[in-house]
CSV table of C-alpha atoms and ligand atoms in Angstrom, one decimal:
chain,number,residue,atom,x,y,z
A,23,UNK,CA,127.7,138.2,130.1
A,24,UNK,CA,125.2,135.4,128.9
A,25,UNK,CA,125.8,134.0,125.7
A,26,UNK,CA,122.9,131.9,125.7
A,27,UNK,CA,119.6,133.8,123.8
A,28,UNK,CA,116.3,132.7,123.7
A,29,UNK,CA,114.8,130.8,120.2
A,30,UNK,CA,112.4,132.9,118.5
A,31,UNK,CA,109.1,131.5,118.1
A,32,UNK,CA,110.0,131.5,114.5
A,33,UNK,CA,112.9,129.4,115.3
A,34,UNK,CA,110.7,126.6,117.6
A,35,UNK,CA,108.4,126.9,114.5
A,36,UNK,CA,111.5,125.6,112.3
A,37,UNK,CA,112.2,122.9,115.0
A,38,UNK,CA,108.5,122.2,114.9
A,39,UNK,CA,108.3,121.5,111.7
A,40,UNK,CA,111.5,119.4,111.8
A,41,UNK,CA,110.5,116.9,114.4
A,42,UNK,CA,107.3,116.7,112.4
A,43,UNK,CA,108.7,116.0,109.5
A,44,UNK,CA,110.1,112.7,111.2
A,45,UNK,CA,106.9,111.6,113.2
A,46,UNK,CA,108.2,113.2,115.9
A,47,UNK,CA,106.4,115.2,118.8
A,48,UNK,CA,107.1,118.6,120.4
A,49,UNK,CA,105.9,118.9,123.6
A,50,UNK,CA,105.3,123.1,124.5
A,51,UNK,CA,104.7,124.2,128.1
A,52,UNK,CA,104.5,127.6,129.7
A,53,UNK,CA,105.4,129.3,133.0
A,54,UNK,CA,107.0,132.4,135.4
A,55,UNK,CA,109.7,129.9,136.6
A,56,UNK,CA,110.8,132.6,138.2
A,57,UNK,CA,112.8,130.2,141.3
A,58,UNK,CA,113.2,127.2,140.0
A,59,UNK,CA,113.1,124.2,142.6
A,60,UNK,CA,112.3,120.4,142.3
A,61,UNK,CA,109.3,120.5,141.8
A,62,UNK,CA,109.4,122.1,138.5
A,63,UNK,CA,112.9,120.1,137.7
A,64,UNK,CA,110.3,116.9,138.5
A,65,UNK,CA,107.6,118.4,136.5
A,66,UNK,CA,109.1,119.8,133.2
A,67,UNK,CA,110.9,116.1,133.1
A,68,UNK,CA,107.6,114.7,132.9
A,69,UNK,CA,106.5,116.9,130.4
A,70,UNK,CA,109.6,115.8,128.1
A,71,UNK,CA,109.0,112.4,128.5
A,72,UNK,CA,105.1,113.1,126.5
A,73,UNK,CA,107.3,113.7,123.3
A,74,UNK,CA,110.6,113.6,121.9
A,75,UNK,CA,112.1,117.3,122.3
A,76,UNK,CA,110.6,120.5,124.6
A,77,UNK,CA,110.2,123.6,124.6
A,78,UNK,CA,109.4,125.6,127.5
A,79,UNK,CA,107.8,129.3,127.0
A,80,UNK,CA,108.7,132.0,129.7
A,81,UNK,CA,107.2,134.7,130.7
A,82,UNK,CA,108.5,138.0,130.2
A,83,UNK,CA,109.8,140.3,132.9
A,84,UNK,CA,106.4,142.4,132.5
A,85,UNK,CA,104.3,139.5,132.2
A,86,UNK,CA,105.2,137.9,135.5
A,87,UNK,CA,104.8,141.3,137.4
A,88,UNK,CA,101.4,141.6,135.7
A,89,UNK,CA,100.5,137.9,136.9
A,90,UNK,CA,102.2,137.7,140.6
A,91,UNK,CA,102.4,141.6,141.3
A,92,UNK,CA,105.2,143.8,142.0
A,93,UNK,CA,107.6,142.1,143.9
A,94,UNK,CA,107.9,139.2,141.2
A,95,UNK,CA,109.9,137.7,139.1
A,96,UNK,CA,113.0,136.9,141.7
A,97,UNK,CA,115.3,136.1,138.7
A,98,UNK,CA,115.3,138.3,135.5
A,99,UNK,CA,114.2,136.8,132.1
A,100,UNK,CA,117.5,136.7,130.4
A,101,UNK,CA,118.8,134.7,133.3
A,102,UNK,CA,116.0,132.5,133.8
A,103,UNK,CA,115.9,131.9,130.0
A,104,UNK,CA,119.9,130.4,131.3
A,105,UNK,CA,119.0,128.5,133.6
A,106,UNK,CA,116.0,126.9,131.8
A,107,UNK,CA,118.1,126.2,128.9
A,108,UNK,CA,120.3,124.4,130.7
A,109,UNK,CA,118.0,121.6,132.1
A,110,UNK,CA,118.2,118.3,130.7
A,111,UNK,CA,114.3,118.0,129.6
A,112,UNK,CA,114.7,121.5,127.9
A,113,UNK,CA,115.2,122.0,123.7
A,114,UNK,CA,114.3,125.2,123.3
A,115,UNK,CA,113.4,128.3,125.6
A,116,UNK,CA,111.2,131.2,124.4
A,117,UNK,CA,110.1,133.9,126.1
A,118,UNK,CA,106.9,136.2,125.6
A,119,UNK,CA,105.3,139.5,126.9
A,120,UNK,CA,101.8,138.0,126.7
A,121,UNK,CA,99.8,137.3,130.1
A,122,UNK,CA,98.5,134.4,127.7
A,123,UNK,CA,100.4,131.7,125.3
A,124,UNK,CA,97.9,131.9,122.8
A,125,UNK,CA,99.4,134.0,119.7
A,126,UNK,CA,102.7,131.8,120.6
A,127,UNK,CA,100.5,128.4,120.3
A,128,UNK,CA,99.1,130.0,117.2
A,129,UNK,CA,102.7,130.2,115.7
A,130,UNK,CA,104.6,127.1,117.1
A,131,UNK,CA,101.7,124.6,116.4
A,132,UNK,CA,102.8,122.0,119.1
A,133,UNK,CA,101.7,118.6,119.2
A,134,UNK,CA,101.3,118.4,122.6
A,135,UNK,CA,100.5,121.3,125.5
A,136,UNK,CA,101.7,120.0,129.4
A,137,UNK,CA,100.3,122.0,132.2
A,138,UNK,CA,100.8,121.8,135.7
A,139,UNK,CA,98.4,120.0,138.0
A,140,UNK,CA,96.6,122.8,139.6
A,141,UNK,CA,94.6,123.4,136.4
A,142,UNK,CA,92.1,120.5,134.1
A,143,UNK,CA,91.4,121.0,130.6
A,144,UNK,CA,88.2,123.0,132.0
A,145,UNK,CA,90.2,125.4,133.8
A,146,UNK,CA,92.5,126.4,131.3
A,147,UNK,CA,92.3,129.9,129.9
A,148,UNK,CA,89.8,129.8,127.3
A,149,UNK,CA,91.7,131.6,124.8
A,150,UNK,CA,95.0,129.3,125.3
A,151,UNK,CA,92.2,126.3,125.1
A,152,UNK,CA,90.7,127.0,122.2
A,153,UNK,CA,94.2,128.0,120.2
A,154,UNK,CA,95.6,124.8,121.3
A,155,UNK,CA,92.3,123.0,119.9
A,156,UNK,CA,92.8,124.8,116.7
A,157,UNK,CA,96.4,123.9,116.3
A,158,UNK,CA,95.4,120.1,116.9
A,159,UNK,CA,97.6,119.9,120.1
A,160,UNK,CA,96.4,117.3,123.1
A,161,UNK,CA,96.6,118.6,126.0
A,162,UNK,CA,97.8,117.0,129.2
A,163,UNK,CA,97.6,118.1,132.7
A,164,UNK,CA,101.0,116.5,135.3
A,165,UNK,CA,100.3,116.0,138.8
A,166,UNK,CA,101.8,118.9,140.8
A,167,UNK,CA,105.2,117.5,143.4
A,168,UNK,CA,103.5,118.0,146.6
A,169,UNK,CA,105.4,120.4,148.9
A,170,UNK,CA,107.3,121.9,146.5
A,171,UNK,CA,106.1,125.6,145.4
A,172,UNK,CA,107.4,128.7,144.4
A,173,UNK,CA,105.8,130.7,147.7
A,174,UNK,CA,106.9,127.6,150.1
A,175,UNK,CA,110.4,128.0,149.2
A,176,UNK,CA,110.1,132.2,149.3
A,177,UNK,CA,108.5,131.6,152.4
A,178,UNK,CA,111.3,129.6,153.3
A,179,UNK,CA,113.8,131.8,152.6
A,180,UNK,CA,112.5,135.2,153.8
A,181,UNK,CA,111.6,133.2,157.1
A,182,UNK,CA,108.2,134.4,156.6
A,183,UNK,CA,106.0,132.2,159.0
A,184,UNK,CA,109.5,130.5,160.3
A,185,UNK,CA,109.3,130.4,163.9
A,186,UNK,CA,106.1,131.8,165.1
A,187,UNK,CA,103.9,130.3,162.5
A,188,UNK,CA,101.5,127.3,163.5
A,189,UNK,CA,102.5,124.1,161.6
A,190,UNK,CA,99.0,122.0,161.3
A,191,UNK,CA,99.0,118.3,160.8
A,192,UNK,CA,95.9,116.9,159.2
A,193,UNK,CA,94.2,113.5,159.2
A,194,UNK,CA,91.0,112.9,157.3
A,195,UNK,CA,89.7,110.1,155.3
A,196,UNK,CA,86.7,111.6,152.9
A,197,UNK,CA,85.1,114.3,151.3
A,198,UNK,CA,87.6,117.3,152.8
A,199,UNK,CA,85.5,119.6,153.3
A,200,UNK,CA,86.5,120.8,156.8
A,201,UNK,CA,90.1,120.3,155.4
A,202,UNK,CA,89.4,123.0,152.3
A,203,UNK,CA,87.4,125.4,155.2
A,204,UNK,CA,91.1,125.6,156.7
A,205,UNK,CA,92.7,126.2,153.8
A,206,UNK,CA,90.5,128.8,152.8
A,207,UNK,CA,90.5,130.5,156.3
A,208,UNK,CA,94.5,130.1,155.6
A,209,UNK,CA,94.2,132.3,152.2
A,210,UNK,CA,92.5,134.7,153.5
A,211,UNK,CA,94.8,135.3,156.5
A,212,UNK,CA,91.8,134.4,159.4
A,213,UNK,CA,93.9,131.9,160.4
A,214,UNK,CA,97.7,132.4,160.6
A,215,UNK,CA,98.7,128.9,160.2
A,216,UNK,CA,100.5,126.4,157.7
A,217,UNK,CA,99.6,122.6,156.6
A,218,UNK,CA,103.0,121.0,156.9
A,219,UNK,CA,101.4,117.4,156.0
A,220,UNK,CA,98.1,115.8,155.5
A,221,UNK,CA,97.9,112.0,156.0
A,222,UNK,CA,94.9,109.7,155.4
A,223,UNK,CA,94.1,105.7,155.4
A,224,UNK,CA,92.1,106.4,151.7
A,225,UNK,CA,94.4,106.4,148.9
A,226,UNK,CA,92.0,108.0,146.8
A,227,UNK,CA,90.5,110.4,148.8
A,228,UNK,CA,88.9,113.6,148.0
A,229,UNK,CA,91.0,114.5,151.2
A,230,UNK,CA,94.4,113.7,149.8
A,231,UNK,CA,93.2,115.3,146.3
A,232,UNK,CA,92.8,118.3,148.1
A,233,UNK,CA,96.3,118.3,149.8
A,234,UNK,CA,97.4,117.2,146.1
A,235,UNK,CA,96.4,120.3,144.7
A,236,UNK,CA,97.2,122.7,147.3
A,237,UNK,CA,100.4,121.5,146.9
A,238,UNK,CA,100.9,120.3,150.2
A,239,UNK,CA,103.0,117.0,151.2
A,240,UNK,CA,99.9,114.2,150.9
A,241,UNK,CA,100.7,110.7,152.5
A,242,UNK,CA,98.9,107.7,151.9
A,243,UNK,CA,98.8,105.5,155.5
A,244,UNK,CA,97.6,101.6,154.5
A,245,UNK,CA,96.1,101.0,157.7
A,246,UNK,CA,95.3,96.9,157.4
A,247,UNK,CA,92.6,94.9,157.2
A,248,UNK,CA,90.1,96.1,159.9
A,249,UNK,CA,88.5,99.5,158.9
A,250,UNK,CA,88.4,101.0,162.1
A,251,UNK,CA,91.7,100.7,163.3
A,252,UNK,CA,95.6,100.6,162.2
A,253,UNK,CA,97.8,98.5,162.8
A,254,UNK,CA,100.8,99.4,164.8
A,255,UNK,CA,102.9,99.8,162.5
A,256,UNK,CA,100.6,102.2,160.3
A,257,UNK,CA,100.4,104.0,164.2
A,258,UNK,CA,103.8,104.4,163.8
A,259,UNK,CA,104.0,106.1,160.4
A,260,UNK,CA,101.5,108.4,161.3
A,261,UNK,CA,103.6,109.5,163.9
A,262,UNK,CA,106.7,109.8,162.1
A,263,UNK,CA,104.9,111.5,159.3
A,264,UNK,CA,104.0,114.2,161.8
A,265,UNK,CA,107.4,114.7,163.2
A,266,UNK,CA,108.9,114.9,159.9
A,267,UNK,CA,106.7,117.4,159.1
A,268,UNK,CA,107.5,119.4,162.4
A,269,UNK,CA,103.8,119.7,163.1
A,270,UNK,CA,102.7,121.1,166.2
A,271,UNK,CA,99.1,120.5,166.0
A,272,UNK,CA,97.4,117.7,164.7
A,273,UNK,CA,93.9,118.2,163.6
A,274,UNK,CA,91.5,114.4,163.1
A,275,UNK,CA,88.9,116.0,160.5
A,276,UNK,CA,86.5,112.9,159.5
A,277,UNK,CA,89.3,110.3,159.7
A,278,UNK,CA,87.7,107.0,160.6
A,279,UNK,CA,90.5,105.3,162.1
A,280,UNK,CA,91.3,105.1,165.9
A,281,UNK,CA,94.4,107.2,166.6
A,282,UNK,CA,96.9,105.3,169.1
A,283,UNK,CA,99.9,105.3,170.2
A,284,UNK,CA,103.1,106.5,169.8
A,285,UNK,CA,101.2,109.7,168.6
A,286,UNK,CA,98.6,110.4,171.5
A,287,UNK,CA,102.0,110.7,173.7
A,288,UNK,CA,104.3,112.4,171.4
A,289,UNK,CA,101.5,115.3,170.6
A,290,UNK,CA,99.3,114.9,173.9
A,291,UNK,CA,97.4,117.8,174.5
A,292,UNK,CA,97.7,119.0,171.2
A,293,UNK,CA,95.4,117.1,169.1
A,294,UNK,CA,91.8,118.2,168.3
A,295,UNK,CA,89.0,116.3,166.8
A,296,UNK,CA,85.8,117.3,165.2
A,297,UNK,CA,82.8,115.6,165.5
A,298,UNK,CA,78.9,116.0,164.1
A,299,UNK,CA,77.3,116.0,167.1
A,300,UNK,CA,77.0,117.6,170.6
A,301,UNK,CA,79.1,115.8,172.6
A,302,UNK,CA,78.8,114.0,175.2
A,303,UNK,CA,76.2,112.5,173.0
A,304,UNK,CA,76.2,110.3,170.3
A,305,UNK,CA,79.7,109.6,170.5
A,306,UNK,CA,81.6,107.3,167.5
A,307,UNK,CA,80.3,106.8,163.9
A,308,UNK,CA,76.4,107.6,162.5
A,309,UNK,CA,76.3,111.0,165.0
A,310,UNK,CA,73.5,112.2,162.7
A,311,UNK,CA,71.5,109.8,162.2
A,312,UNK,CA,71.9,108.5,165.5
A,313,UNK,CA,70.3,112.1,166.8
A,314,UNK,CA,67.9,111.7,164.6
A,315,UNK,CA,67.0,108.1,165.4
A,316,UNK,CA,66.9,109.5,169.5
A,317,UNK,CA,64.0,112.0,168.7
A,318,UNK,CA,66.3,114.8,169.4
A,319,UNK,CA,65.1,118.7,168.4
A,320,UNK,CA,68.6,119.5,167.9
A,321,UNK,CA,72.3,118.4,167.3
A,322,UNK,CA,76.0,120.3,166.4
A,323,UNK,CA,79.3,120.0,166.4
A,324,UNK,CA,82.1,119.6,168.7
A,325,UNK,CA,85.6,120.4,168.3
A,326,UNK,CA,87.3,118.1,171.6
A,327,UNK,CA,90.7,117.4,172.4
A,328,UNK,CA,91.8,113.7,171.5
A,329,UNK,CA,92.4,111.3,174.3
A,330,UNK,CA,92.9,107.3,174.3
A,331,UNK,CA,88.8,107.2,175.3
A,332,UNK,CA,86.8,107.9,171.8
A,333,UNK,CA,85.4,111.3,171.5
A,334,UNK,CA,85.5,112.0,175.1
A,335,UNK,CA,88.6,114.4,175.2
A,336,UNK,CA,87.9,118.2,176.8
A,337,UNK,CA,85.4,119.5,174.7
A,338,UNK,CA,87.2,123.0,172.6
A,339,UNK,CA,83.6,124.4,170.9
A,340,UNK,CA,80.4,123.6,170.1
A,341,UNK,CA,77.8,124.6,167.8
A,342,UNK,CA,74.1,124.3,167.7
A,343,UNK,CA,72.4,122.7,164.8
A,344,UNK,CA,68.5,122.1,165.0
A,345,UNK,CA,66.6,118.8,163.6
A,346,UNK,CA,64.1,119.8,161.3
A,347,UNK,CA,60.9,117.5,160.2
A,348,UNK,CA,61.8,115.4,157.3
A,349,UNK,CA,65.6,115.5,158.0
A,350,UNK,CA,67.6,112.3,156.8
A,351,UNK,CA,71.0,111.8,158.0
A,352,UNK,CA,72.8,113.1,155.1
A,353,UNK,CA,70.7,116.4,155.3
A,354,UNK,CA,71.3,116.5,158.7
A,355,UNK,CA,74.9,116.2,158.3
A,356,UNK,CA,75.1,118.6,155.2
A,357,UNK,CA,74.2,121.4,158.1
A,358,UNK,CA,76.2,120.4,160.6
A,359,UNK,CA,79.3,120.3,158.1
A,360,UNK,CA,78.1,123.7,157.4
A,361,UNK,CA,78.9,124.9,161.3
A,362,UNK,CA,82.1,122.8,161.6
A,363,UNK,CA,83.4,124.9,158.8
A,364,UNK,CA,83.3,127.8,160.7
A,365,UNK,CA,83.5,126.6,164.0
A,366,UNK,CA,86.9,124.2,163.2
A,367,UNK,CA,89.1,127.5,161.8
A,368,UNK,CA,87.6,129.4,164.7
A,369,UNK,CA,89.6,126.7,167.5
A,370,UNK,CA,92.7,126.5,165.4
A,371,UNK,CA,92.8,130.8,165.0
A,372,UNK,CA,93.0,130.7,168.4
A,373,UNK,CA,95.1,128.0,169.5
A,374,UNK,CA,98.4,129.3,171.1
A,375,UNK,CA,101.4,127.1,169.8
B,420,GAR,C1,82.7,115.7,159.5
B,420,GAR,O1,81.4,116.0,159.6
B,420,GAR,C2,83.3,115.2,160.9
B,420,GAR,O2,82.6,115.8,161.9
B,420,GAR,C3,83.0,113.8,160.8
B,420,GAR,O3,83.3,113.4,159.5
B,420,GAR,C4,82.9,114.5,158.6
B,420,GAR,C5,84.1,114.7,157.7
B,420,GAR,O4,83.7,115.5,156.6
B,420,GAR,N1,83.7,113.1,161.7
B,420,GAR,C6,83.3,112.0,162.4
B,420,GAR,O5,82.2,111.5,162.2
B,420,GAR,C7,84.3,111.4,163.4
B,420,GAR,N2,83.6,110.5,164.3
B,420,GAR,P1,84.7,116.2,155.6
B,420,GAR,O6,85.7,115.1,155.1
B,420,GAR,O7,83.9,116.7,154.5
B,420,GAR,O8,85.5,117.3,156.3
């Protein structure tokens, strides 16, 4: 038997007031944690560090089958409530039948709410939002680990897409728009395929963002001084990063560096490319405005294969895009993206690992 129980919010309340009473700060976050990995280890030790004790509201049996469905939770409340309470970063563990936080927020009054980092303030439930604004508590939103998630590590365990399941490798160095068109062709089960890693030259990047949030393993590349091309040793990292990741196809989606070796060798044959125009023509950089510039009635898209010669691998699939009077590059582009979104999941649905 357990001989740990759960506080009562009445109880956090009393430690509330306690820390507060000595300038101190409780810092309150909520969650299923119904298998608890790294990530959340990483995560809740985070949250800690924003004050100077913790405590971390579960959800009830009920309330996770109401939020995830009926297979959930994995671990029962009293022995999550265990485990929880044993973590160094966690005070004080309470658990509640609400889908939402907000009667709890009402009663503990913490001074400060953490969230994971797949929400911002805007996306918060409105409800939780506006109880934590009338409690005075700041809010702060951690960055989520990357590759470590709840459903990667079921997925992991029941084997589900083991084996048979296309591991994807993505490069990209912008916006990400073709890289969020996979992802959402990935969620709704068009394309049976994983992202086991996405790597780009732009620390910044939307692209990385997106990978960020999705929760899947992002890796920065520095590539060196010349903006076109990497440096061999950034060549090699790339390719490392792939292995690691035990990709099997690796998909260039805007990236604006030259791909070399060791990775055209290592994965020949098995990387694709797409590019905003209708290839053979206007091969390399400025494809739409280049069409433009050549009088052209029409453009597209090509998904190629990737070989040493720039964008001159076999072609996969094309699309058709036409030029329209009064078309600037960027508009241009804006339609073209519009066909690589479709056409891009298309090739990978049907690639045979
Ligand atoms: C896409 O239009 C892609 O075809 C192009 O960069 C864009 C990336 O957009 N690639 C090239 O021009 C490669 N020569 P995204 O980051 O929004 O997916």
């Amino acid at each position: 038997m357990s001989d740990y129980s759960a506080m009562t919010p009445e109880e956090v309340r009393t430690l509330r007031d306690q820390l507060d009473a000595q300038g101190k700060k409780l810092v309150f976050t909520n969650g299923c944690f119904d298998l608890l990995h790294a990530g959340h280890v990483r995560y809740l030790n985070e949250a800690r560090e924003l004050g100077d004790a913790m405590v971390v509201a579960l959800n009830s049996d009920a309330s996770v089958r109401e939020l995830k469905g009926p297979s959930r939770p994995i671990n029962h409340e009293q022995d999550r409530a265990e485990v929880m309470a044993a973590l160094r970063a966690v005070d004080a563990v309470v658990i509640f039948g609400d889908k939402r936080a907000t009667s709890l927020i009402e009663t503990i009054r913490p001074h400060i709410y953490a969230k994971g980092g797949d929400y911002t303030v805007d996306s918060l439930n409105p409800e939780e939002r506006a109880a934590l604004e009338s409690v005075g508590a700041a809010v702060r939103i951690l960055p989520l680990v990357p590759g470590r998630s709840t459903t990667q590590t079921l997925q992991r365990m029941t084997g589900e897409g083991a084996g048979d399941q296309l591991r994807i490798g993505v490069l990209g160095s912008g916006e990400g728009s073709n890289f969020r068109a996979i992802l959402d062709a990935i969620s709704s089960g068009a394309l049976k395929a994983e992202i086991s890693v996405a790597i780009s030259d732009q620390a910044d990047s939307r692209f990385l963002q997106i990978a960020r949030e999705a929760g899947i393993s992002a890796q920065h590349v520095d590539g060196g001084e010349n903006p076109r091309r990497f440096s061999d040793a950034a060549q090699k990292e790339i390719a490392e990063h792939l292995q690691r990741a035990r990709v099997d196809l690796v998909v260039l989606i805007g990236f604006m560096r030259i791909l070399k070796e060791p990775t055209l060798t290592i994965y020949q044959d098995r990387i694709v490319n797409v590019h905003p125009s209708l290839l053979p023509k206007f091969k390399g950089a400025n494809a739409p405005q280049l069409a433009i510039e050549a009088g052209e009635s029409e453009t597209g898209c090509t998904v190629h294969l990737v070989t040493a010669e720039i964008d001159a691998g076999r072609i996969l699939a094309q699309a058709r895009v036409p030029i329209q009077s009064g078309d600037t590059p960027d508009s241009l582009h804006a339609r073209i993206k519009k066909e690589e979104h479709k056409l891009l999941p298309q090739v990978l649905a049907e690639w045979k690992k």
